[in-house]
Structure formats: C-alpha cells, structure tokens
Amino acid sequence: MRTSSRFVPTTDYAALHPCDVVVIAVPTPLSKTKDPDLRYIEAALDQLIPHLREGQLVSLESTTYPGTTEEVIRPRLEQAGWRVGENLFLGFSPERINPGDRKHPVRTIPKVVGGTDPVSLELMKAFYASAFERVHPVSSATAAEMAKLLENTFRNVNIALINEVAQMCHLLGLDVWEVIEAAGTKPFGFMKFYPGPGIGGHCIPVDPHYLAWKMKTLNYSARMIQTATEINTHMPRYVVIRLTELMNDRGKSLKGSRFLILGVAYKKNVSDTRESPALDILLLLQARGAEVLYHDPYVPHLTIQEQTWNSVPLEDEVLAQVDAVLILTDHENVDYDRVVQKAPLVFDTRNVRPRLSSDPPPDRYVRL
Ligand SMILES: NC(=O)c1ccc[n+]([C@@H]2O[C@H](COP(=O)([O-])OP(=O)(O)OC[C@H]3O[C@@H](n4cnc5c(N)ncnc54)[C@H](O)[C@@H]3O)[C@@H](O)[C@H]2O)c1
C-alpha cells in the first residue's frame, strides 16, 4: 500500500489516539424490515472508545436519523466516562459527495456542521474550514442530521412526482420529456427532475426510511415518504409492463424473448449497482421466461442472488440478435445512435438522446 505523510490508511484503531479529530463515516444501511441498522456505527464506536484521549473531537458523517449523535453516540461516550463538551467533543456533519460528478469538487460543496455543545460546534467549524471553502454551522447536531435527510427526501419525493407524471403523460399520449423541458423554462419556482426506471444507490432509496422510522417512534406517519416510496419502488414493474405492451404490439411475449439491458449501474458514469432498479428489472424479466443480457461499460460482472452475468460487448450482431434493448442507465460513453439504428426495438427509460429525423419510426425507438 502506498502511503505519504499526509494520508496514512490503516485498520489499526490505536492510530487514532494521537489525532485531534476522528471522523466516523461507516455505512448506515437498512435492516430487512427497512429499519435503521446502526451496527456499523456502534461497532466503530466500541472499537474507538478504548483509544480516545482528552480534548479530541469526534465527528459523525454517516447519514442517519435525527438524534443519533445525541441519543446514541453521546450516551455511549458518557458511559465510558467522558464528559462531552468538557473533555471530549462531538458533532455531526453530513457527507454530501455526489459520486461521478466532476462539476462539484468536494471542497467547493458547502459543509453543514452541528455540535452537541458550543465548544464542539466551534471545533467542528475550525476543522472543516481547513478543508472546505464554506462551512455552514447549525444550532445542533440533530439539525445537521435532519438537513441531510431533508436533502435526500426532497430528491426522493421529487423523483417520485416526476415518475408519476411520466405515467400520467403516457396515458395522456404526451411526451413527458417535452413537458419537462417546457416547464423548465420557468425562471423561478420550478426545478427539473427526470423520470427513470426507479431509484437506486445507497442514499436516495435508503435515507428517507431513516427519517420515517424516527417519526414512527414519535407516532407520526411520514406520508410523503410512504407515497414516494410506493411510486418509486413500482417503477421497475412499470417498465416491465410497458415492455410487455411493446412486445405484445409485435405479437410477442416476454417468455422466449431475448433482451439486452443497457446500463445496470444505478446512475450514469458510475459502477455502483447497489439498489439499482436494473437488477429488479433483470430478475422480473427472467422470472417471466425471458433471456436477459446486459452491457455496462462500468460493470464487467454482475452477481444477483448467486447468479452471475458478464457484460456482453455492444456489437452490431448482439444488437441485431435481441428482441429489444432496454436503456436503464444513461452512461455517457455509449454509442446510442448505433444502438437506435441497429436494434429492432429500443425502450429508453432515460431519454439518452434527442429524436433525430434519421431515426427509425417512433414505434422502434420508444421513450418512457
Ligand atoms: N459515498 C457517498 O457518496 C455518500 C454520500 C453521502 C452520504 N454518504 C454516507 O456516508 C456513510 C458511508 O458511506 P460510504 O459510501 O462511504 O460507505 P462504504 O460502504 O463505501 O464505506 C464505508 C467504510 O467503512 C468501513 N467500516 C465499516 N465498519 C467499520 C468499522 N467498525 N471501523 C472502521 N471502518 C469501518 C468499511 O470498511 C468501508 O471502508 C453512509 O452513512 C452513507 O449514507 C455516502
């Protein structure tokens, strides 16, 4: 492993003892019942506690429900004999990195920080100001936790809205992409979101459940989150229904047909397939007796439920031998013009390119 004096990766918790600041950024997944799974945070704390020293700042960056820093971390530190705000300091600062985004380098993304007490907040501000261009302090660690969940719930709910609008437009015989572009010309009060085959990744589908769970403990039902989840989790099935209709129009069934899924990563230009709707669609098609191939320039192999697929090359023969190509991820380094020209049917759930006059007829290049 290559190391420098500025960055020394290690799995040895004892190495944290001399540090002034300890940042915890471990996974915060969901349990099978969609409840928060804080096992990684708890394990990291258990391993960290024996190595803490006086005056250190502990900053949690894992996305989690409002109250985690105050109600889970602080008591554990205090049980270990620390007096938070006096001889040990504690805060929360949400991680806001956007994987695959070259336009927003990390240091330019404002850093929200909250502390469990005034001294902790001052330390949080000083620490993050050394790495970020702008630090935005809030009055508590809980407010910082909630800010992150607001951001991701906002995205989740707006994607659900546009996914529903896409279904409405289809029933109305309208092109949702045209409608979005038209609405997007309004210079105020509107923000463009785009429909797709469902939501994926380890943040947008997961984080709102952290908030909904916390609210349930307060006897409050997070209705917008519930509705948005229903709409978004239905999208893979909606895509399969639309594909079934397209095949039906050609006198074919899913059973016995061969499909190429183009893009299995949950979003463009990344290799991450966690929670990707493409995996659901692949399994749904397979369960209906279809043969499913995939191509993804970022994902050479894919294992779901102990079955492994290899990305097939995007060659003309492959495109000609499938019954349809299903575009599920809008990676930039794919020759979509060739796909549209060579495949017998393309169902594009991402609007990867505008329609051209040289395109095959609209019933061969269909968009969500
Ligand atoms: N990656 C992102 O784009 C992103 C963006 C916003 C928020 N987040 C949040 O940040 C947190 C971490 O996400 P991630 O994508 O980095 O997860 P990840 O799974 O990619 O990485 C987490 C790291 O934690 C390490 N780890 C697990 N248990 C540990 C322990 N007990 N001690 C030390 N290290 C341990 C793992 O080895 C791994 O290297 C999550 O809460 C996530 O929601 C991530």
Short mmCIF file of C-alpha atoms in Angstrom, two decimals, residues 46-257:
data_model
loop_
_atom_site.label_atom_id
_atom_site.label_comp_id
_atom_site.label_asym_id
_atom_site.label_seq_id
_atom_site.Cartn_x
_atom_site.Cartn_y
_atom_site.Cartn_z
CA ASP A 46 -16.85 0.27 20.51
CA GLN A 47 -13.50 -0.04 18.77
CA LEU A 48 -12.76 3.68 19.05
CA ILE A 49 -13.63 4.24 22.73
CA PRO A 50 -10.56 2.49 24.22
CA HIS A 51 -8.27 4.74 22.14
CA LEU A 52 -9.86 8.15 22.76
CA ARG A 53 -7.87 10.84 24.53
CA GLU A 54 -8.75 14.10 26.24
CA GLY A 55 -9.61 17.06 24.00
CA GLN A 56 -10.42 15.07 20.87
CA LEU A 57 -13.29 15.93 18.53
CA VAL A 58 -15.42 13.06 17.22
CA SER A 59 -17.42 13.92 14.11
CA LEU A 60 -20.07 11.58 12.69
CA GLU A 61 -20.59 11.84 8.92
CA SER A 62 -22.72 8.73 8.29
CA THR A 63 -26.23 9.64 7.14
CA THR A 64 -28.59 8.77 9.96
CA TYR A 65 -31.85 9.70 11.68
CA PRO A 66 -32.16 12.94 13.66
CA GLY A 67 -30.99 12.29 17.20
CA THR A 68 -28.36 9.63 16.56
CA THR A 69 -25.44 11.79 17.70
CA GLU A 70 -27.27 12.97 20.83
CA GLU A 71 -29.17 9.80 21.69
CA VAL A 72 -26.83 7.01 20.60
CA ILE A 73 -23.28 8.33 20.43
CA ARG A 74 -23.22 10.78 23.31
CA PRO A 75 -24.58 8.31 25.92
CA ARG A 76 -22.04 5.67 24.86
CA LEU A 77 -19.19 8.14 25.26
CA GLU A 78 -20.56 9.25 28.62
CA GLN A 79 -20.96 5.65 29.79
CA ALA A 80 -17.26 5.24 29.01
CA GLY A 81 -16.55 8.09 31.44
CA TRP A 82 -16.19 11.03 29.02
CA ARG A 83 -17.81 14.39 29.72
CA VAL A 84 -18.95 15.54 26.27
CA GLY A 85 -18.46 19.29 25.87
CA GLU A 86 -15.80 19.32 28.62
CA ASN A 87 -13.03 16.81 27.97
CA LEU A 88 -14.31 15.30 24.69
CA PHE A 89 -16.17 16.99 21.86
CA LEU A 90 -18.82 15.70 19.49
CA GLY A 91 -20.58 16.82 16.31
CA PHE A 92 -22.31 15.77 13.12
CA SER A 93 -21.55 16.87 9.58
CA PRO A 94 -23.35 15.27 6.65
CA GLU A 95 -21.38 13.77 3.79
CA ARG A 96 -22.56 15.42 0.56
CA ILE A 97 -20.31 13.96 -2.11
CA ASN A 98 -22.02 13.22 -5.43
CA PRO A 99 -20.27 10.20 -6.99
CA GLY A 100 -19.42 10.67 -10.68
CA ASP A 101 -19.94 14.45 -10.51
CA ARG A 102 -16.93 16.30 -11.93
CA LYS A 103 -18.60 19.73 -11.73
CA HIS A 104 -18.66 19.90 -7.93
CA PRO A 105 -15.27 19.07 -6.37
CA VAL A 106 -15.71 18.13 -2.71
CA ARG A 107 -14.05 21.22 -1.28
CA THR A 108 -16.49 23.50 -3.14
CA ILE A 109 -19.59 21.82 -1.64
CA PRO A 110 -20.59 23.79 1.49
CA LYS A 111 -20.17 21.73 4.66
CA VAL A 112 -23.04 21.78 7.17
CA VAL A 113 -21.80 21.28 10.74
CA GLY A 114 -23.55 20.89 14.08
CA GLY A 115 -22.16 20.31 17.57
CA THR A 116 -23.64 18.84 20.73
CA ASP A 117 -22.47 21.95 22.65
CA PRO A 118 -20.96 25.36 21.82
CA VAL A 119 -17.31 24.26 22.12
CA SER A 120 -17.90 21.21 19.93
CA LEU A 121 -19.53 23.46 17.32
CA GLU A 122 -16.52 25.80 17.31
CA LEU A 123 -14.18 22.82 16.87
CA MET A 124 -16.36 21.41 14.06
CA LYS A 125 -16.25 24.79 12.27
CA ALA A 126 -12.47 25.10 12.63
CA PHE A 127 -11.79 21.54 11.49
CA TYR A 128 -13.98 21.61 8.38
CA ALA A 129 -12.93 25.15 7.43
CA SER A 130 -9.44 23.73 6.92
CA ALA A 131 -10.71 21.56 4.04
CA PHE A 132 -13.90 23.19 2.69
CA GLU A 133 -14.40 26.59 1.07
CA ARG A 134 -17.61 27.20 3.02
CA VAL A 135 -18.80 25.88 6.36
CA HIS A 136 -22.47 26.31 7.35
CA PRO A 137 -22.98 25.92 11.12
CA VAL A 138 -26.37 24.94 12.56
CA SER A 139 -27.56 25.06 16.16
CA SER A 140 -27.33 21.34 16.94
CA ALA A 141 -26.02 18.01 15.69
CA THR A 142 -29.67 16.95 15.27
CA ALA A 143 -30.37 19.88 12.92
CA ALA A 144 -27.36 18.85 10.81
CA GLU A 145 -28.66 15.25 10.69
CA MET A 146 -32.10 16.49 9.65
CA ALA A 147 -30.66 18.79 6.95
CA LYS A 148 -29.13 15.78 5.21
CA LEU A 149 -32.38 13.83 5.39
CA LEU A 150 -34.31 16.82 4.04
CA GLU A 151 -31.94 16.98 1.03
CA ASN A 152 -32.35 13.31 0.19
CA THR A 153 -36.06 13.14 0.97
CA PHE A 154 -36.57 16.20 -1.27
CA ARG A 155 -34.88 14.31 -4.09
CA ASN A 156 -36.74 11.09 -3.42
CA VAL A 157 -40.15 12.81 -3.35
CA ASN A 158 -39.50 14.91 -6.46
CA ILE A 159 -38.29 11.88 -8.40
CA ALA A 160 -41.48 10.10 -7.33
CA LEU A 161 -43.54 13.05 -8.53
CA ILE A 162 -41.91 13.06 -11.95
CA ASN A 163 -42.17 9.26 -12.17
CA GLU A 164 -45.89 9.63 -11.59
CA VAL A 165 -46.10 12.47 -14.11
CA ALA A 166 -44.35 10.20 -16.66
CA GLN A 167 -47.09 7.59 -16.17
CA MET A 168 -49.78 10.28 -16.48
CA CYS A 169 -48.20 11.63 -19.68
CA HIS A 170 -48.11 8.17 -21.20
CA LEU A 171 -51.84 7.73 -20.54
CA LEU A 172 -52.49 11.20 -21.98
CA GLY A 173 -50.45 10.40 -25.09
CA LEU A 174 -47.90 13.09 -24.19
CA ASP A 175 -44.09 13.08 -24.24
CA VAL A 176 -43.04 13.67 -20.61
CA TRP A 177 -39.57 14.84 -21.69
CA GLU A 178 -41.07 17.59 -23.82
CA VAL A 179 -43.36 18.60 -20.95
CA ILE A 180 -40.42 18.81 -18.50
CA GLU A 181 -38.38 20.95 -20.89
CA ALA A 182 -41.35 23.30 -21.33
CA ALA A 183 -41.98 23.61 -17.57
CA GLY A 184 -38.23 24.06 -17.05
CA THR A 185 -38.23 27.35 -18.99
CA LYS A 186 -39.92 29.00 -15.97
CA PRO A 187 -37.16 31.08 -14.40
CA PHE A 188 -38.45 30.69 -10.82
CA GLY A 189 -40.35 28.20 -8.68
CA PHE A 190 -39.60 25.11 -10.77
CA MET A 191 -36.72 22.66 -10.74
CA LYS A 192 -36.30 19.94 -13.36
CA PHE A 193 -36.36 16.30 -12.24
CA TYR A 194 -36.39 13.40 -14.65
CA PRO A 195 -38.24 10.09 -14.57
CA GLY A 196 -36.46 6.76 -14.83
CA PRO A 197 -36.74 3.05 -14.15
CA GLY A 198 -36.67 3.56 -10.36
CA ILE A 199 -34.24 4.88 -7.79
CA GLY A 200 -31.03 3.26 -6.69
CA GLY A 201 -27.77 3.77 -4.85
CA HIS A 202 -27.26 3.66 -1.13
CA CYS A 203 -28.64 7.13 -0.30
CA ILE A 204 -31.85 8.24 -2.01
CA PRO A 205 -33.82 4.98 -1.57
CA VAL A 206 -32.45 4.40 1.94
CA ASP A 207 -32.21 7.72 3.80
CA PRO A 208 -35.92 8.70 3.85
CA HIS A 209 -36.60 5.44 5.69
CA TYR A 210 -34.31 6.65 8.48
CA LEU A 211 -36.49 9.72 8.88
CA ALA A 212 -39.77 7.77 8.57
CA TRP A 213 -38.56 5.32 11.23
CA LYS A 214 -37.65 8.09 13.64
CA MET A 215 -41.02 9.76 13.10
CA LYS A 216 -42.79 6.45 13.77
CA THR A 217 -41.20 6.43 17.22
CA LEU A 218 -42.99 9.78 17.75
CA ASN A 219 -46.32 8.40 16.46
CA TYR A 220 -46.04 10.43 13.27
CA SER A 221 -46.56 8.84 9.89
CA ALA A 222 -44.28 10.31 7.19
CA ARG A 223 -46.91 10.20 4.46
CA MET A 224 -44.96 11.87 1.65
CA ILE A 225 -42.11 9.42 2.15
CA GLN A 226 -44.52 6.48 2.13
CA THR A 227 -46.22 7.58 -1.09
CA ALA A 228 -42.93 8.44 -2.80
CA THR A 229 -41.52 5.04 -1.85
CA GLU A 230 -44.57 3.29 -3.29
CA ILE A 231 -44.27 5.14 -6.60
CA ASN A 232 -40.50 4.74 -6.93
CA THR A 233 -40.42 1.07 -5.98
CA HIS A 234 -43.18 0.37 -8.52
CA MET A 235 -41.15 1.84 -11.41
CA PRO A 236 -39.25 -1.38 -12.30
CA ARG A 237 -42.61 -3.17 -12.63
CA TYR A 238 -43.98 -0.26 -14.67
CA VAL A 239 -41.03 -0.56 -17.06
CA VAL A 240 -41.69 -4.30 -17.44
CA ILE A 241 -45.41 -3.61 -18.09
CA ARG A 242 -44.52 -1.07 -20.80
CA LEU A 243 -42.07 -3.51 -22.37
CA THR A 244 -44.72 -6.25 -22.27
CA GLU A 245 -47.10 -3.94 -24.16
CA LEU A 246 -44.45 -3.12 -26.75
CA MET A 247 -43.73 -6.80 -27.28
CA ASN A 248 -47.46 -7.54 -27.45
CA ASP A 249 -47.80 -4.97 -30.24
CA ARG A 250 -45.26 -7.10 -32.13
CA GLY A 251 -47.17 -10.32 -31.44
CA LYS A 252 -44.52 -11.49 -29.00
CA SER A 253 -44.44 -12.38 -25.32
CA LEU A 254 -41.71 -11.79 -22.78
CA LYS A 255 -41.38 -15.55 -22.48
CA GLY A 256 -38.86 -16.75 -25.01
CA SER A 257 -37.74 -13.23 -25.98
#
